[in-house]
Short mmCIF file of C-alpha atoms in Angstrom, two decimals:
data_model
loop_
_atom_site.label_atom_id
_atom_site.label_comp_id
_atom_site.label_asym_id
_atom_site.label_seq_id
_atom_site.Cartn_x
_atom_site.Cartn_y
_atom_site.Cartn_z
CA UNK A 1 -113.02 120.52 -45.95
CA UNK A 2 -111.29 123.57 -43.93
CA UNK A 3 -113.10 126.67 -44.14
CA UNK A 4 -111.05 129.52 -45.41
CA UNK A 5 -110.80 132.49 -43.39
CA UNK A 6 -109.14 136.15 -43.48
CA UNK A 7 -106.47 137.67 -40.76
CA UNK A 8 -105.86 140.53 -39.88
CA UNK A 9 -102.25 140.98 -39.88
CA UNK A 10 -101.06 143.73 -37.49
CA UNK A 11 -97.68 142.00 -37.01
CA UNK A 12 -98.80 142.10 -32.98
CA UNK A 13 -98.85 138.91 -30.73
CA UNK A 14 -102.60 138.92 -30.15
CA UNK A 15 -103.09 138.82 -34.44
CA UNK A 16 -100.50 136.00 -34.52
CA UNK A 17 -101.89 134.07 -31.87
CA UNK A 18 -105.43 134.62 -33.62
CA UNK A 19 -103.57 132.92 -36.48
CA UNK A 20 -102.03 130.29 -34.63
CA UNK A 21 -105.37 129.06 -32.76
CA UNK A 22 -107.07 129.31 -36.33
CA UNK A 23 -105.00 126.58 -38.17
CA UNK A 24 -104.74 124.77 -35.15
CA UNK A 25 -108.21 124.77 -34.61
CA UNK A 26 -108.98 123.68 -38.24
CA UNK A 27 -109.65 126.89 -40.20
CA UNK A 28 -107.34 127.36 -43.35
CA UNK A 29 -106.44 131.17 -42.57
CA UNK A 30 -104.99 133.56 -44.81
CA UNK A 31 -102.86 136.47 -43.35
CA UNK A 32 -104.11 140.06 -44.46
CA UNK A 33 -101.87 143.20 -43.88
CA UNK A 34 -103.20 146.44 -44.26
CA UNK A 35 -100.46 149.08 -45.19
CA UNK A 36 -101.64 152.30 -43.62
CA UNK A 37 -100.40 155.83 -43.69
CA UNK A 38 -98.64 157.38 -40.84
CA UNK A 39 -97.18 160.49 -40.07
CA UNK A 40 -93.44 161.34 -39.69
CA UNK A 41 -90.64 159.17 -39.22
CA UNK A 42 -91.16 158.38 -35.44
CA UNK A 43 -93.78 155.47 -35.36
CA UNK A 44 -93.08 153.29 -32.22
CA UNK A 45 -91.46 149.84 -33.49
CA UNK A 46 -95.05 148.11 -32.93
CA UNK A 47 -97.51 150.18 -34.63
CA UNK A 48 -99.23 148.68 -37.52
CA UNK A 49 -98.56 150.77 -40.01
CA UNK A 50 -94.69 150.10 -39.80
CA UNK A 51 -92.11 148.14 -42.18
CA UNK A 52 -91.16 146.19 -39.45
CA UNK A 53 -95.13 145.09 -38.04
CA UNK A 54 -94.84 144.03 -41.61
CA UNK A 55 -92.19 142.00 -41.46
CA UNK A 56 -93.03 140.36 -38.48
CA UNK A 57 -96.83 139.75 -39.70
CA UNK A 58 -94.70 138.03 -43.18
CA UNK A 59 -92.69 135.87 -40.95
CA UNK A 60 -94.90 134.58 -39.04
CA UNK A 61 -97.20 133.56 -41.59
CA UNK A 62 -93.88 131.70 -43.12
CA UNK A 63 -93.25 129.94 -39.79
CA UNK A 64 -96.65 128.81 -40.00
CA UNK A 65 -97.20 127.90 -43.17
CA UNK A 66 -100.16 130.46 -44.27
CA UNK A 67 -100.03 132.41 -47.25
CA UNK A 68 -99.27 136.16 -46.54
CA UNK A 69 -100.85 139.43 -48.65
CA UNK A 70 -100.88 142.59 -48.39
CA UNK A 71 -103.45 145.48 -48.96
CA UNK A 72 -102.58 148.89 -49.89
CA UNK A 73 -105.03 151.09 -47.77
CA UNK A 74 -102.71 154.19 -46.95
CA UNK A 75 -105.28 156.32 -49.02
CA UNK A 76 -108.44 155.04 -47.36
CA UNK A 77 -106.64 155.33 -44.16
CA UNK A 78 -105.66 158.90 -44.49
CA UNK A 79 -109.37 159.74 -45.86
CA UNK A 80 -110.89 157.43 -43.13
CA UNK A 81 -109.11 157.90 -40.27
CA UNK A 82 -106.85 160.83 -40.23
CA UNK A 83 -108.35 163.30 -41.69
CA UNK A 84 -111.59 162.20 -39.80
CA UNK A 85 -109.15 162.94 -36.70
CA UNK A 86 -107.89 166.91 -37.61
CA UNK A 87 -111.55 167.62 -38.96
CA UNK A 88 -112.91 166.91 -35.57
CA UNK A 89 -110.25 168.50 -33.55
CA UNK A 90 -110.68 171.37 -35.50
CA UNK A 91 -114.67 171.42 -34.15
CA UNK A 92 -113.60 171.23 -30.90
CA UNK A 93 -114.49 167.81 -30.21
CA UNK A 94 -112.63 164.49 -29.44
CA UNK A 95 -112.42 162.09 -31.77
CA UNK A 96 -111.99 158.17 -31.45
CA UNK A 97 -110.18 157.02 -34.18
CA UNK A 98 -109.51 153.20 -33.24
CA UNK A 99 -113.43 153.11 -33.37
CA UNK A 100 -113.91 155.09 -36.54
CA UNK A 101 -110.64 152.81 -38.08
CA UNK A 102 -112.31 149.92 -36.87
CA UNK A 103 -116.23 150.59 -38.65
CA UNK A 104 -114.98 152.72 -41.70
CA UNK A 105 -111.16 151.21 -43.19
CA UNK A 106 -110.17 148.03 -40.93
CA UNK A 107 -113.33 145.58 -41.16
CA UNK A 108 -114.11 147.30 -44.34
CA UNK A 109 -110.97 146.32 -45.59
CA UNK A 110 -110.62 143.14 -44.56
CA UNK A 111 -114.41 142.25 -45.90
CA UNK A 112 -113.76 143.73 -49.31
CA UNK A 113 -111.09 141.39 -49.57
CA UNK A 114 -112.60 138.50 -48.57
CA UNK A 115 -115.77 138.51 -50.29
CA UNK A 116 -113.30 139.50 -53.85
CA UNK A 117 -111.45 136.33 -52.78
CA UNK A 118 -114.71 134.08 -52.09
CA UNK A 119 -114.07 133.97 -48.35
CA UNK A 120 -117.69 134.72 -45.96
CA UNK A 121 -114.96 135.03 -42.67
CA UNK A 122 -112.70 137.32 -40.87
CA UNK A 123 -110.81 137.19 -38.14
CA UNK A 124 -108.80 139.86 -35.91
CA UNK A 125 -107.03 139.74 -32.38
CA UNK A 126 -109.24 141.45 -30.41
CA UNK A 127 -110.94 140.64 -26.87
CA UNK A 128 -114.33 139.75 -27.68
CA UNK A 129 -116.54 136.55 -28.23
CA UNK A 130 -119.84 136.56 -30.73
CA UNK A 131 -122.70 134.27 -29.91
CA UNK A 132 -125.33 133.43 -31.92
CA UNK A 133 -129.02 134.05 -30.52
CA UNK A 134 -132.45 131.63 -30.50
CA UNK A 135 -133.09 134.20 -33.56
CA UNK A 136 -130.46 133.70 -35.94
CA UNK A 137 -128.81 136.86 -34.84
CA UNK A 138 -125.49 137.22 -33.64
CA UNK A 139 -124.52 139.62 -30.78
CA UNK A 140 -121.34 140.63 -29.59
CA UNK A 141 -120.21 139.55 -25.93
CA UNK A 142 -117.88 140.30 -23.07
CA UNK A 143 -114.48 138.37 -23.62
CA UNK A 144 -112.70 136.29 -20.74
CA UNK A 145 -110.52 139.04 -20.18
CA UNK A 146 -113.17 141.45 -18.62
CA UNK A 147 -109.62 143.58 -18.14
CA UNK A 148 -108.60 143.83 -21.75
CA UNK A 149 -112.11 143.90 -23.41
CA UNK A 150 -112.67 145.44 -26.69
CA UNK A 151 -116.13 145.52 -27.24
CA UNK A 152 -116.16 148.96 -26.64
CA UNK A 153 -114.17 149.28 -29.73
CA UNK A 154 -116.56 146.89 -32.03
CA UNK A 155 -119.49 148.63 -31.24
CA UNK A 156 -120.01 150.38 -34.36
CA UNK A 157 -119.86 146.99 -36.12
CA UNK A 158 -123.46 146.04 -38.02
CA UNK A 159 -124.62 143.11 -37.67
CA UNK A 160 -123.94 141.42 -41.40
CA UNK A 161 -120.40 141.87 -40.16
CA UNK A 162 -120.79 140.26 -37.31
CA UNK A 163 -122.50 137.13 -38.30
CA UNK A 164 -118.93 136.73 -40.27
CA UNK A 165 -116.79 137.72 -37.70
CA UNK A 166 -114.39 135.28 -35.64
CA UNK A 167 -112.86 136.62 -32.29
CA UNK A 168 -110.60 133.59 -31.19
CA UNK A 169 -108.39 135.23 -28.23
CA UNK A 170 -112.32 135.79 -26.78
CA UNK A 171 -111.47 132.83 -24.74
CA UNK A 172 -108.13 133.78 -24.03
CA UNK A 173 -106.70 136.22 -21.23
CA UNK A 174 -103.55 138.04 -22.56
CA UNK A 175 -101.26 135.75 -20.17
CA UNK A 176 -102.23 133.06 -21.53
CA UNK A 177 -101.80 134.55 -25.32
CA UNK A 178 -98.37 135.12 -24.22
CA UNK A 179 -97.94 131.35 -22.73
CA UNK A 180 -99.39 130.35 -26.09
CA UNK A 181 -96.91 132.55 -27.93
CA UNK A 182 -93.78 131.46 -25.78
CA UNK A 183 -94.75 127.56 -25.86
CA UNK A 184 -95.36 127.77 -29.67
CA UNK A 185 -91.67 129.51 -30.41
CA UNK A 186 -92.77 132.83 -30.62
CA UNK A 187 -90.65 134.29 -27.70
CA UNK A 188 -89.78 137.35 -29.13
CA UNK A 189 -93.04 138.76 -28.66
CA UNK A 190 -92.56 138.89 -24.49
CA UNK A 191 -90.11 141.62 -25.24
CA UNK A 192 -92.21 143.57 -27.49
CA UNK A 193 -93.91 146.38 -26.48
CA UNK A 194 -98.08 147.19 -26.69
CA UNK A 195 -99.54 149.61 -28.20
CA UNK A 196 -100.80 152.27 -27.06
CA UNK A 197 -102.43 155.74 -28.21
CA UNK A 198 -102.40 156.39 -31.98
CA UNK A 199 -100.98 154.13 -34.59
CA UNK A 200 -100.13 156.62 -37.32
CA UNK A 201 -97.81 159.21 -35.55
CA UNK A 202 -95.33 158.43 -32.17
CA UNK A 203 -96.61 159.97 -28.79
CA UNK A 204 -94.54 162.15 -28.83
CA UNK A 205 -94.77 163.90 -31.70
CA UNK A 206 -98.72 164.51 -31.52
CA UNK A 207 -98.10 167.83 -30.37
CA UNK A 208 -96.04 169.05 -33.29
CA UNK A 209 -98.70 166.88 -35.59
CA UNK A 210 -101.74 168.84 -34.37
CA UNK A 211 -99.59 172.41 -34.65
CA UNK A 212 -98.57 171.28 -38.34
CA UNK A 213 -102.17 170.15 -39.45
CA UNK A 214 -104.52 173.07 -37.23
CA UNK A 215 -101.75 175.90 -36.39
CA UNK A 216 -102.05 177.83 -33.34
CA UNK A 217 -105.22 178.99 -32.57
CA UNK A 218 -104.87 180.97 -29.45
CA UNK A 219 -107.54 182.01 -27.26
CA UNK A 220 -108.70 182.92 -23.34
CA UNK A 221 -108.44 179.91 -20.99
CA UNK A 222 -111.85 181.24 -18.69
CA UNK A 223 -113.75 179.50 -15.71
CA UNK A 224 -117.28 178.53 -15.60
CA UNK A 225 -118.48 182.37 -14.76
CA UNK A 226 -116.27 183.80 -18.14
CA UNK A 227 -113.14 185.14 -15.86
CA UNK A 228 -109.80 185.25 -18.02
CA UNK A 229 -107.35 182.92 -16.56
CA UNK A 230 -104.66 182.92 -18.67
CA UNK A 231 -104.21 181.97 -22.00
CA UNK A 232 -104.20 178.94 -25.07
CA UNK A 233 -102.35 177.52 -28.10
CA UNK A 234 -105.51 176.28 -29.41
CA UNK A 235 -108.45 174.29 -28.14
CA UNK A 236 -107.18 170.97 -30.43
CA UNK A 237 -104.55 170.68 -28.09
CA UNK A 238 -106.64 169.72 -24.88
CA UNK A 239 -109.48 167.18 -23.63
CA UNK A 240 -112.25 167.12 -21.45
CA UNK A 241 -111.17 166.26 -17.68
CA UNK A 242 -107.36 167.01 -18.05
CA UNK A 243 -105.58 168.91 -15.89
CA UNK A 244 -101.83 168.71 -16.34
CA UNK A 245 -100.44 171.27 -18.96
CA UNK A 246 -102.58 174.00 -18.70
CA UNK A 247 -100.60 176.37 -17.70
CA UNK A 248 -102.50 178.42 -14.95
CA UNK A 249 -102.39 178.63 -11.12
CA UNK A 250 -103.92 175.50 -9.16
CA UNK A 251 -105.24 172.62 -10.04
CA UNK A 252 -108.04 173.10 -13.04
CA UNK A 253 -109.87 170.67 -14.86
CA UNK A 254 -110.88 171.61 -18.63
CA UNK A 255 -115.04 171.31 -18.60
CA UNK A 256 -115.94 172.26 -21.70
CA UNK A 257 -114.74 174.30 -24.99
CA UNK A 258 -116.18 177.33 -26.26
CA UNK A 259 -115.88 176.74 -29.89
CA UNK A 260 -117.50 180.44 -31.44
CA UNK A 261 -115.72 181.85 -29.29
CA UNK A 262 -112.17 180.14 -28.85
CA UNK A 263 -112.09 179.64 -25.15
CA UNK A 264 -111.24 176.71 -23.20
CA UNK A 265 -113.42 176.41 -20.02
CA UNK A 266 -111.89 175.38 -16.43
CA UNK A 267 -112.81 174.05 -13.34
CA UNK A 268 -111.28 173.92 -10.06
CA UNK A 269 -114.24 171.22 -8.69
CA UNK A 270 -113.92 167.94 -10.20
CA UNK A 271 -118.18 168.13 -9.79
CA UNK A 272 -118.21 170.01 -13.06
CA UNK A 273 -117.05 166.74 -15.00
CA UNK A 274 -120.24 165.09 -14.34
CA UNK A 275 -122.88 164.47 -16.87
CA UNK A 276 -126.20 162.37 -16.52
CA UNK A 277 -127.79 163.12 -19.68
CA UNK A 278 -126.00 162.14 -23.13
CA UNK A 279 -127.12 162.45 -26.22
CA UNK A 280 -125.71 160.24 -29.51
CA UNK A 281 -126.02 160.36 -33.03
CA UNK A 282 -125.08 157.78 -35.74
CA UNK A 283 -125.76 154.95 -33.49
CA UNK A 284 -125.49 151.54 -34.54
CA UNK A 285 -127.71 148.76 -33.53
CA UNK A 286 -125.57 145.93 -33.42
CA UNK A 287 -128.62 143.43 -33.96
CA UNK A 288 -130.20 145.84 -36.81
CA UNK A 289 -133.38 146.29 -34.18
CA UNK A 290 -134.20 149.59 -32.84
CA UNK A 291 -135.51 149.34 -29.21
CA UNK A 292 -139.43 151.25 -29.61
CA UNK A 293 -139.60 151.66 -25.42
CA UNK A 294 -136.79 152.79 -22.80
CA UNK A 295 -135.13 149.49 -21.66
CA UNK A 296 -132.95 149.56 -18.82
CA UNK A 297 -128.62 148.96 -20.27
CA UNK A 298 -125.72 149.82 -18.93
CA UNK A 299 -123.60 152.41 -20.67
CA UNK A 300 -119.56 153.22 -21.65
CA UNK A 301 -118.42 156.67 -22.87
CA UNK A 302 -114.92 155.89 -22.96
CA UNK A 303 -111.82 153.10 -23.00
CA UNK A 304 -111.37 151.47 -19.65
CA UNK A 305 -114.32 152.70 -17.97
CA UNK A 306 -116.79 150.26 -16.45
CA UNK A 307 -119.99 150.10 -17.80
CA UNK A 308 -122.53 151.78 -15.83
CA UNK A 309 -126.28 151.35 -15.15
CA UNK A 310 -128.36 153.76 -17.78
CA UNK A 311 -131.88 153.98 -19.19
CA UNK A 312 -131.20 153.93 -23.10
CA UNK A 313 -134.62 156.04 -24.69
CA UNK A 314 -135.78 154.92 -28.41
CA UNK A 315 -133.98 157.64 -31.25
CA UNK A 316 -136.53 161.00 -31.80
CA UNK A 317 -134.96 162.06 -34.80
CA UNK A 318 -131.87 160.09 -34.94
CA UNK A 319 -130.56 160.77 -31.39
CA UNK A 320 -130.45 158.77 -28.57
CA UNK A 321 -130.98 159.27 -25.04
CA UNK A 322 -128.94 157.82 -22.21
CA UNK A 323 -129.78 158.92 -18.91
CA UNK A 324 -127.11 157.73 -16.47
CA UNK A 325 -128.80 156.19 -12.92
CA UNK A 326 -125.28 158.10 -11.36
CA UNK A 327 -123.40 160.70 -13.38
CA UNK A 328 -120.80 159.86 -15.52
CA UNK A 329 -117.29 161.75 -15.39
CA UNK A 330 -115.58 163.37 -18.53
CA UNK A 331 -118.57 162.50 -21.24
CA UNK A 332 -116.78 164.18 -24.31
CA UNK A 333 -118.61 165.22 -27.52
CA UNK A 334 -117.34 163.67 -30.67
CA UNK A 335 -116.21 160.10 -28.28
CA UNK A 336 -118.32 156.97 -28.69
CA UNK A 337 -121.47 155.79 -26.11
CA UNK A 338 -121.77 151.94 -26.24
CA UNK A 339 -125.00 150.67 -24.89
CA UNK A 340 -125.03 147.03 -23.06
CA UNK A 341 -127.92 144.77 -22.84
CA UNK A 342 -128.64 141.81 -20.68
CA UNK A 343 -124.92 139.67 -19.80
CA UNK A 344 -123.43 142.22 -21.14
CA UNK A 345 -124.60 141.96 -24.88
CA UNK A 346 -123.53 144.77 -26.90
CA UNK A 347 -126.77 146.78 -28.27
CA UNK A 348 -125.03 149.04 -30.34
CA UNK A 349 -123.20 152.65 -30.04
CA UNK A 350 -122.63 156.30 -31.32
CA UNK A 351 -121.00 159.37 -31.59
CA UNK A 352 -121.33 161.71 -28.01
CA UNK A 353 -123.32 164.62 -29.44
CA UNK A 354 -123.60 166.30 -25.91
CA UNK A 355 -123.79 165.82 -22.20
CA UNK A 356 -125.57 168.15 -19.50
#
């Protein structure tokens, strides 16, 4: 008997290749779209929360023969996600919302819908594999795509999800999802661009997104010993370790924010950017076992960034240590610390709390 599984639907190529290998592989999948909210008119032609990602997602469920629903979540989205975004903007920190969509609407989603519908799986198209330990427990692994990997963005995932979660393109590079999706008649997907940056509002238009939701909040842009270098539209407007747009003589890089006081803090020595020590709350132990001794893991603080040897220290008080064996560069409060055991085995992650 097939075993019935949910998809997520994003109307993407790596979603409907997940589909694809699923039926082909003997599953009986069931195509999921989550209708989220967005913001303005200007949403690129691929984001997910578009009429035409829906479209696509519909059609190729038709093509394939797999029934097609779809979920109303624009409310839980906005709650979730967006307003999750301004609120932490407005504290001066960064947030990561593909990480907080992923742990708090997407899986959530898709899981609520499942179990309503007697289904234990779900499925999705990102880079990642799951393997099952001598324990019972399942832990989440590097993909074969070491480039495109996405356990970064799964590491806030507990473990009952886990255990239920199927990662089919794990095994896949993304040239070879495309040769899949050109050899199965799904050409139209070379010409479509990726994703990038935020789903719910265009590039673009983040600027006049953040000035709409937080205003103008103007303050002193000062270096590291409090001089007055020019002037800001509002800290929500910048990140730690840019440089372009800043609008004052030389080449700066912003180091930190000043949040009582409104100013954004500058460096001309890209030295200042390093951090050893971070500290992270609401972490996640991917397993559901805390660590009682300091074990030796390497360490990610942000997308693209190669994980880097770290001694992780057990929580005092619901924080964890990571001390980095080399500093790290641009460690930003409110982004996410994953935490990497032995070949690579996810251990868990959190929110950046601080850095020194």
């Amino acid at each position: 008997m097939e075993k019935r599984i949910v998809v997520g639907m994003s109307g993407g190529v790596d979603s409907s290749m997940t589909l694809l290998l699923l039926k082909q592989s003997g599953w009986q999948p069931l195509g999921v779209t989550l209708m989220l909210e967005k913001w303005g008119e200007g949403c690129r032609e691929n984001a997910c929360c578009t009429a035409e990602s829906l479209r696509v997602a519909k059609s190729v469920c038709e093509k394939l023969g797999v029934k097609h629903f779809v979920v109303d979540a624009k409310a839980d989205f906005k709650r979730e996600v967006m307003d999750y975004f301004i609120d932490e903007l407005s504290r001066a920190r960064t947030p990561n919302p593909c990480i907080t969509c992923n742990r708090r609407l997407k899986f959530a989603k898709l899981f609520e819908w499942a179990q309503a519908n007697g289904i234990d799986y779900v499925a999705t198209g990102h880079y990642a594999k799951t393997a099952k330990r001598a324990d019972g427990k399942t832990v989440l692994v590097p993909p074969k795509d070491r480039v495109k990997d996405q356990t970064y963005g799964l590491c806030l995932l507990p473990q009952e999800w886990l255990a239920r979660c199927v990662f089919p393109l794990g095994g896949y590079t993304k040239e070879e999802v495309y040769a899949t999706a050109k050899r199965e008649g799904f050409e139209f997907f070379l010409k479509t661009k990726q994703s990038q940056d935020l789903c719910f509002v265009e590039s673009a238009a983040v600027p006049a997104f953040l000035e709409e939701k937080l205003g103008r909040r103007g303050g002193e842009i000062v270096d590291a010993n409090g001089k007055v270098l020019g002037r800001h539209d509002g800290l929500h407007f910048f990140t730690i370790g840019q440089r372009r747009g800043l609008g004052i003589e030389g080449e700066n890089y912003v180091v930190g924010f000043d949040a009582e006081k409104n100013r954004l803090i500058v460096s001309k020595d890209r030295k200042d950017l390093l951090k050893r020590t971070v500290l992270v709350t609401g972490f996640n132990y991917s397993t559901g076992e805390q660590p009682t001794e300091p074990m030796k893991v390497t360490a990610q603080v942000r997308y693209r960034q190669e994980p880097t040897a770290a001694i992780m220290h057990p929580a005092v008080g619901g924080v964890v240590k990571a001390v980095f064996k080399e500093p790290a560069e641009s460690v930003t409060q409110g982004q996410v610390c994953a935490c990497y055991g032995d070949g690579g085995a996810c251990i868990g992650g959190g929110f950046i709390e601080s850095a020194r």
